Amino acid sequence: MQPAEIALLLPEIYRRGLTDGSVLDGLLNVMAALHGSLETAIADPALLADPRRAPDRLVPVLAAWVGLGRYLQTDPGEDRPAAGDLRELTAAAAALGRRGGSAATLRRFLETATGVQGFGIEESAGRPFHFRVSIPAAALPRLDLVRRIIAFEKPAFTTFELAPIPDAGPNQGS
C-alpha cells in the first residue's frame, strides 16, 4: 500500500492535518515500507513455500516444517548442512521421508546434505542388521554431520560403521 492509500483509511480529522514532511506523513511512509515485503509475498505465495526460491532467512523454517530441524539445532562446533545444501535437502525431504529406511534413500540424503557424491552403503556387512557406510574423502570434514544423519535416518534396529573411501582423484564420485 502506498502512503496515500493508507491515509484514506484514517479518520477525517487526521487526513485534514496530513501535510508533506509532517510526523504523520513520515509514519505513513514507514507503514507503506513495512507493507512492501508482505505485499510481495502475497503476490507470489509459492515464493514462500519453495525452498529453492524462498528468502534465506525462511529456509530453516521450511526445513523444520519438513522434519529437518534436528540437523539445524546443533551445539557450538557441530556441523550442519550448508545453505545451498539445506535448500536442496528441504526440497527433497518429502520424497526422502516416503522412502525412508532404504540404502538408496540414506545415500541420497547424505549426498544432498553434504553436497558430496559417492557414498557407498553395504547392507548386512558381515552380520545381520548391520551396514557399512563408505565416505568419500571430500565428505570427511563433515563427518559429524554424516554420523548424525545416519543415526537419525537409519532403521532403528540396525547398527552401522563408517569407512573412508581412499581418494581416487578428480573423478571420484562420478
C-alpha atoms as a PDB file:
ATOM      1  CA  MET A   1       0.000   0.000   0.000  1.00  0.00           C
ATOM      2  CA  GLN A   2       1.138   3.495  -0.780  1.00  0.00           C
ATOM      3  CA  PRO A   3       1.031   6.269   1.851  1.00  0.00           C
ATOM      4  CA  ALA A   4      -1.927   7.909   0.080  1.00  0.00           C
ATOM      5  CA  GLU A   5      -3.879   4.620   0.224  1.00  0.00           C
ATOM      6  CA  ILE A   6      -3.163   4.228   3.932  1.00  0.00           C
ATOM      7  CA  ALA A   7      -4.213   7.841   4.535  1.00  0.00           C
ATOM      8  CA  LEU A   8      -7.662   7.023   3.124  1.00  0.00           C
ATOM      9  CA  LEU A   9      -8.108   4.552   5.987  1.00  0.00           C
ATOM     10  CA  LEU A  10      -7.522   7.246   8.622  1.00  0.00           C
ATOM     11  CA  PRO A  11     -10.310   9.239  10.279  1.00  0.00           C
ATOM     12  CA  GLU A  12     -11.069  12.549   8.527  1.00  0.00           C
ATOM     13  CA  ILE A  13      -9.567  14.626  11.345  1.00  0.00           C
ATOM     14  CA  TYR A  14      -6.161  13.023  10.764  1.00  0.00           C
ATOM     15  CA  ARG A  15      -6.372  13.348   6.984  1.00  0.00           C
ATOM     16  CA  ARG A  16      -7.004  17.096   7.286  1.00  0.00           C
ATOM     17  CA  GLY A  17      -3.799  17.502   9.295  1.00  0.00           C
ATOM     18  CA  LEU A  18      -1.677  15.445   6.900  1.00  0.00           C
ATOM     19  CA  THR A  19       0.992  17.543   5.167  1.00  0.00           C
ATOM     20  CA  ASP A  20       4.236  16.679   3.412  1.00  0.00           C
ATOM     21  CA  GLY A  21       7.063  16.318   5.917  1.00  0.00           C
ATOM     22  CA  SER A  22       4.767  16.049   8.946  1.00  0.00           C
ATOM     23  CA  VAL A  23       5.200  13.384  11.597  1.00  0.00           C
ATOM     24  CA  LEU A  24       2.055  11.661  10.323  1.00  0.00           C
ATOM     25  CA  ASP A  25       3.422  11.724   6.755  1.00  0.00           C
ATOM     26  CA  GLY A  26       6.628  10.062   7.993  1.00  0.00           C
ATOM     27  CA  LEU A  27       4.620   7.441   9.857  1.00  0.00           C
ATOM     28  CA  LEU A  28       2.564   6.648   6.750  1.00  0.00           C
ATOM     29  CA  ASN A  29       5.757   6.243   4.702  1.00  0.00           C
ATOM     30  CA  VAL A  30       7.152   3.816   7.283  1.00  0.00           C
ATOM     31  CA  MET A  31       3.886   1.856   7.253  1.00  0.00           C
ATOM     32  CA  ALA A  32       3.992   1.674   3.452  1.00  0.00           C
ATOM     33  CA  ALA A  33       7.568   0.373   3.555  1.00  0.00           C
ATOM     34  CA  LEU A  34       6.618  -2.291   6.099  1.00  0.00           C
ATOM     35  CA  HIS A  35       3.759  -3.468   3.902  1.00  0.00           C
ATOM     36  CA  GLY A  36       6.012  -3.750   0.846  1.00  0.00           C
ATOM     37  CA  SER A  37       7.541  -7.141   1.647  1.00  0.00           C
ATOM     38  CA  LEU A  38       4.184  -8.510   2.775  1.00  0.00           C
ATOM     39  CA  GLU A  39       2.549  -7.433  -0.478  1.00  0.00           C
ATOM     40  CA  THR A  40       5.349  -9.078  -2.444  1.00  0.00           C
ATOM     41  CA  ALA A  41       4.803 -12.342  -0.519  1.00  0.00           C
ATOM     42  CA  ILE A  42       1.050 -12.241  -1.068  1.00  0.00           C
ATOM     43  CA  ALA A  43       1.559 -11.599  -4.779  1.00  0.00           C
ATOM     44  CA  ASP A  44       3.648 -14.798  -5.129  1.00  0.00           C
ATOM     45  CA  PRO A  45       2.860 -17.214  -2.254  1.00  0.00           C
ATOM     46  CA  ALA A  46       4.837 -20.008  -3.941  1.00  0.00           C
ATOM     47  CA  LEU A  47       7.938 -17.929  -3.247  1.00  0.00           C
ATOM     48  CA  LEU A  48       7.465 -18.622   0.456  1.00  0.00           C
ATOM     49  CA  ALA A  49       6.769 -22.344   0.117  1.00  0.00           C
ATOM     50  CA  ASP A  50       9.514 -23.277  -2.359  1.00  0.00           C
ATOM     51  CA  PRO A  51      12.829 -23.762  -0.517  1.00  0.00           C
ATOM     52  CA  ARG A  52      14.747 -23.093  -3.745  1.00  0.00           C
ATOM     53  CA  ARG A  53      13.159 -19.627  -4.112  1.00  0.00           C
ATOM     54  CA  ALA A  54      12.388 -18.615  -0.522  1.00  0.00           C
ATOM     55  CA  PRO A  55      14.385 -15.864   1.181  1.00  0.00           C
ATOM     56  CA  ASP A  56      17.482 -17.165   3.007  1.00  0.00           C
ATOM     57  CA  ARG A  57      16.037 -16.455   6.453  1.00  0.00           C
ATOM     58  CA  LEU A  58      12.949 -18.578   5.685  1.00  0.00           C
ATOM     59  CA  VAL A  59      14.768 -21.739   4.537  1.00  0.00           C
ATOM     60  CA  PRO A  60      15.500 -23.002   8.107  1.00  0.00           C
ATOM     61  CA  VAL A  61      11.800 -22.548   8.944  1.00  0.00           C
ATOM     62  CA  LEU A  62      10.779 -24.584   5.898  1.00  0.00           C
ATOM     63  CA  ALA A  63      13.390 -27.210   6.805  1.00  0.00           C
ATOM     64  CA  ALA A  64      11.953 -27.501  10.319  1.00  0.00           C
ATOM     65  CA  TRP A  65       8.437 -27.874   8.879  1.00  0.00           C
ATOM     66  CA  VAL A  66       9.516 -30.924   6.873  1.00  0.00           C
ATOM     67  CA  GLY A  67      11.266 -32.602   9.811  1.00  0.00           C
ATOM     68  CA  LEU A  68      14.850 -31.438   9.311  1.00  0.00           C
ATOM     69  CA  GLY A  69      15.004 -29.311  12.454  1.00  0.00           C
ATOM     70  CA  ARG A  70      17.221 -31.833  14.228  1.00  0.00           C
ATOM     71  CA  TYR A  71      20.011 -31.013  11.764  1.00  0.00           C
ATOM     72  CA  LEU A  72      19.700 -27.275  12.402  1.00  0.00           C
ATOM     73  CA  GLN A  73      19.718 -27.267  16.201  1.00  0.00           C
ATOM     74  CA  THR A  74      23.357 -28.036  16.738  1.00  0.00           C
ATOM     75  CA  ASP A  75      25.771 -27.497  19.569  1.00  0.00           C
ATOM     76  CA  PRO A  76      28.581 -24.998  19.027  1.00  0.00           C
ATOM     77  CA  GLY A  77      31.180 -26.527  16.749  1.00  0.00           C
ATOM     78  CA  GLU A  78      28.798 -29.124  15.264  1.00  0.00           C
ATOM     79  CA  ASP A  79      28.337 -29.153  11.524  1.00  0.00           C
ATOM     80  CA  ARG A  80      25.019 -28.510   9.803  1.00  0.00           C
ATOM     81  CA  PRO A  81      24.019 -28.532   6.142  1.00  0.00           C
ATOM     82  CA  ALA A  82      25.343 -25.549   4.162  1.00  0.00           C
ATOM     83  CA  ALA A  83      22.744 -23.043   2.928  1.00  0.00           C
ATOM     84  CA  GLY A  84      22.573 -24.379  -0.641  1.00  0.00           C
ATOM     85  CA  ASP A  85      22.552 -27.993   0.527  1.00  0.00           C
ATOM     86  CA  LEU A  86      19.797 -27.175   3.039  1.00  0.00           C
ATOM     87  CA  ARG A  87      17.639 -25.742   0.240  1.00  0.00           C
ATOM     88  CA  GLU A  88      18.016 -28.950  -1.793  1.00  0.00           C
ATOM     89  CA  LEU A  89      17.561 -31.204   1.232  1.00  0.00           C
ATOM     90  CA  THR A  90      14.381 -29.352   2.206  1.00  0.00           C
ATOM     91  CA  ALA A  91      13.046 -29.657  -1.346  1.00  0.00           C
ATOM     92  CA  ALA A  92      13.761 -33.415  -1.327  1.00  0.00           C
ATOM     93  CA  ALA A  93      12.602 -34.076   2.266  1.00  0.00           C
ATOM     94  CA  ALA A  94       9.071 -35.261   1.448  1.00  0.00           C
ATOM     95  CA  ALA A  95      10.283 -37.775  -1.130  1.00  0.00           C
ATOM     96  CA  LEU A  96      13.078 -38.955   1.165  1.00  0.00           C
ATOM     97  CA  GLY A  97      10.626 -39.368   4.040  1.00  0.00           C
ATOM     98  CA  ARG A  98       8.280 -41.519   1.955  1.00  0.00           C
ATOM     99  CA  ARG A  99      11.119 -43.882   1.038  1.00  0.00           C
ATOM    100  CA  GLY A 100      12.954 -43.799   4.365  1.00  0.00           C
ATOM    101  CA  GLY A 101      14.805 -46.837   5.652  1.00  0.00           C
ATOM    102  CA  SER A 102      16.409 -47.929   2.388  1.00  0.00           C
ATOM    103  CA  ALA A 103      20.084 -47.762   1.464  1.00  0.00           C
ATOM    104  CA  ALA A 104      19.301 -45.698  -1.647  1.00  0.00           C
ATOM    105  CA  THR A 105      17.392 -43.124   0.398  1.00  0.00           C
ATOM    106  CA  LEU A 106      20.132 -42.861   3.023  1.00  0.00           C
ATOM    107  CA  ARG A 107      22.723 -42.399   0.255  1.00  0.00           C
ATOM    108  CA  ARG A 108      20.668 -39.657  -1.398  1.00  0.00           C
ATOM    109  CA  PHE A 109      20.112 -37.969   1.973  1.00  0.00           C
ATOM    110  CA  LEU A 110      23.855 -37.976   2.729  1.00  0.00           C
ATOM    111  CA  GLU A 111      24.792 -36.724  -0.721  1.00  0.00           C
ATOM    112  CA  THR A 112      22.202 -33.948  -0.665  1.00  0.00           C
ATOM    113  CA  ALA A 113      23.018 -32.796   2.874  1.00  0.00           C
ATOM    114  CA  THR A 114      26.788 -32.725   2.359  1.00  0.00           C
ATOM    115  CA  GLY A 115      26.924 -31.737  -1.301  1.00  0.00           C
ATOM    116  CA  VAL A 116      29.349 -34.641  -1.905  1.00  0.00           C
ATOM    117  CA  GLN A 117      28.602 -37.559  -4.234  1.00  0.00           C
ATOM    118  CA  GLY A 118      29.925 -41.097  -3.933  1.00  0.00           C
ATOM    119  CA  PHE A 119      28.758 -42.502  -0.588  1.00  0.00           C
ATOM    120  CA  GLY A 120      28.624 -46.285  -0.561  1.00  0.00           C
ATOM    121  CA  ILE A 121      26.312 -48.397   1.602  1.00  0.00           C
ATOM    122  CA  GLU A 122      26.897 -52.104   2.072  1.00  0.00           C
ATOM    123  CA  GLU A 123      23.953 -53.780   3.781  1.00  0.00           C
ATOM    124  CA  SER A 124      24.434 -56.733   6.148  1.00  0.00           C
ATOM    125  CA  ALA A 125      28.160 -56.081   6.168  1.00  0.00           C
ATOM    126  CA  GLY A 126      29.252 -59.352   7.777  1.00  0.00           C
ATOM    127  CA  ARG A 127      26.414 -59.537  10.312  1.00  0.00           C
ATOM    128  CA  PRO A 128      22.640 -59.178  10.291  1.00  0.00           C
ATOM    129  CA  PHE A 129      21.025 -55.748  10.769  1.00  0.00           C
ATOM    130  CA  HIS A 130      24.336 -54.011  10.229  1.00  0.00           C
ATOM    131  CA  PHE A 131      25.660 -51.899   7.391  1.00  0.00           C
ATOM    132  CA  ARG A 132      28.839 -50.124   6.397  1.00  0.00           C
ATOM    133  CA  VAL A 133      28.830 -46.589   5.031  1.00  0.00           C
ATOM    134  CA  SER A 134      31.795 -45.714   2.846  1.00  0.00           C
ATOM    135  CA  ILE A 135      32.526 -41.994   2.990  1.00  0.00           C
ATOM    136  CA  PRO A 136      34.192 -40.108   0.132  1.00  0.00           C
ATOM    137  CA  ALA A 137      37.310 -38.199   1.181  1.00  0.00           C
ATOM    138  CA  ALA A 138      35.611 -34.890   0.299  1.00  0.00           C
ATOM    139  CA  ALA A 139      32.957 -35.578   2.966  1.00  0.00           C
ATOM    140  CA  LEU A 140      35.393 -36.375   5.794  1.00  0.00           C
ATOM    141  CA  PRO A 141      35.435 -32.753   7.046  1.00  0.00           C
ATOM    142  CA  ARG A 142      31.661 -33.137   7.518  1.00  0.00           C
ATOM    143  CA  LEU A 143      31.964 -36.391   9.478  1.00  0.00           C
ATOM    144  CA  ASP A 144      29.945 -35.101  12.447  1.00  0.00           C
ATOM    145  CA  LEU A 145      27.005 -34.266  10.176  1.00  0.00           C
ATOM    146  CA  VAL A 146      27.323 -37.638   8.391  1.00  0.00           C
ATOM    147  CA  ARG A 147      27.190 -39.508  11.726  1.00  0.00           C
ATOM    148  CA  ARG A 148      24.128 -37.573  12.892  1.00  0.00           C
ATOM    149  CA  ILE A 149      22.298 -38.154   9.611  1.00  0.00           C
ATOM    150  CA  ILE A 150      22.987 -41.893   9.688  1.00  0.00           C
ATOM    151  CA  ALA A 151      21.957 -42.161  13.340  1.00  0.00           C
ATOM    152  CA  PHE A 152      18.621 -40.420  12.672  1.00  0.00           C
ATOM    153  CA  GLU A 153      17.816 -41.823   9.227  1.00  0.00           C
ATOM    154  CA  LYS A 154      18.845 -45.484   9.515  1.00  0.00           C
ATOM    155  CA  PRO A 155      16.299 -48.083  10.600  1.00  0.00           C
ATOM    156  CA  ALA A 156      16.164 -48.125  14.399  1.00  0.00           C
ATOM    157  CA  PHE A 157      17.093 -51.812  14.721  1.00  0.00           C
ATOM    158  CA  THR A 158      20.318 -51.552  12.719  1.00  0.00           C
ATOM    159  CA  THR A 159      23.906 -50.762  13.603  1.00  0.00           C
ATOM    160  CA  PHE A 160      26.456 -49.147  11.332  1.00  0.00           C
ATOM    161  CA  GLU A 161      30.125 -48.480  10.845  1.00  0.00           C
ATOM    162  CA  LEU A 162      31.931 -45.827   8.831  1.00  0.00           C
ATOM    163  CA  ALA A 163      34.751 -46.478   6.396  1.00  0.00           C
ATOM    164  CA  PRO A 164      36.534 -43.729   4.453  1.00  0.00           C
ATOM    165  CA  ILE A 165      36.929 -44.238   0.713  1.00  0.00           C
ATOM    166  CA  PRO A 166      40.546 -43.640  -0.338  1.00  0.00           C
ATOM    167  CA  ASP A 167      40.846 -40.537  -2.514  1.00  0.00           C
ATOM    168  CA  ALA A 168      40.505 -41.742  -6.100  1.00  0.00           C
ATOM    169  CA  GLY A 169      41.373 -38.428  -7.726  1.00  0.00           C
ATOM    170  CA  PRO A 170      39.278 -35.837  -9.521  1.00  0.00           C
ATOM    171  CA  ASN A 171      36.728 -38.292 -10.961  1.00  0.00           C
ATOM    172  CA  GLN A 172      35.748 -39.693  -7.567  1.00  0.00           C
ATOM    173  CA  GLY A 173      32.010 -39.902  -7.019  1.00  0.00           C
ATOM    174  CA  SER A 174      31.130 -39.679 -10.724  1.00  0.00           C
END
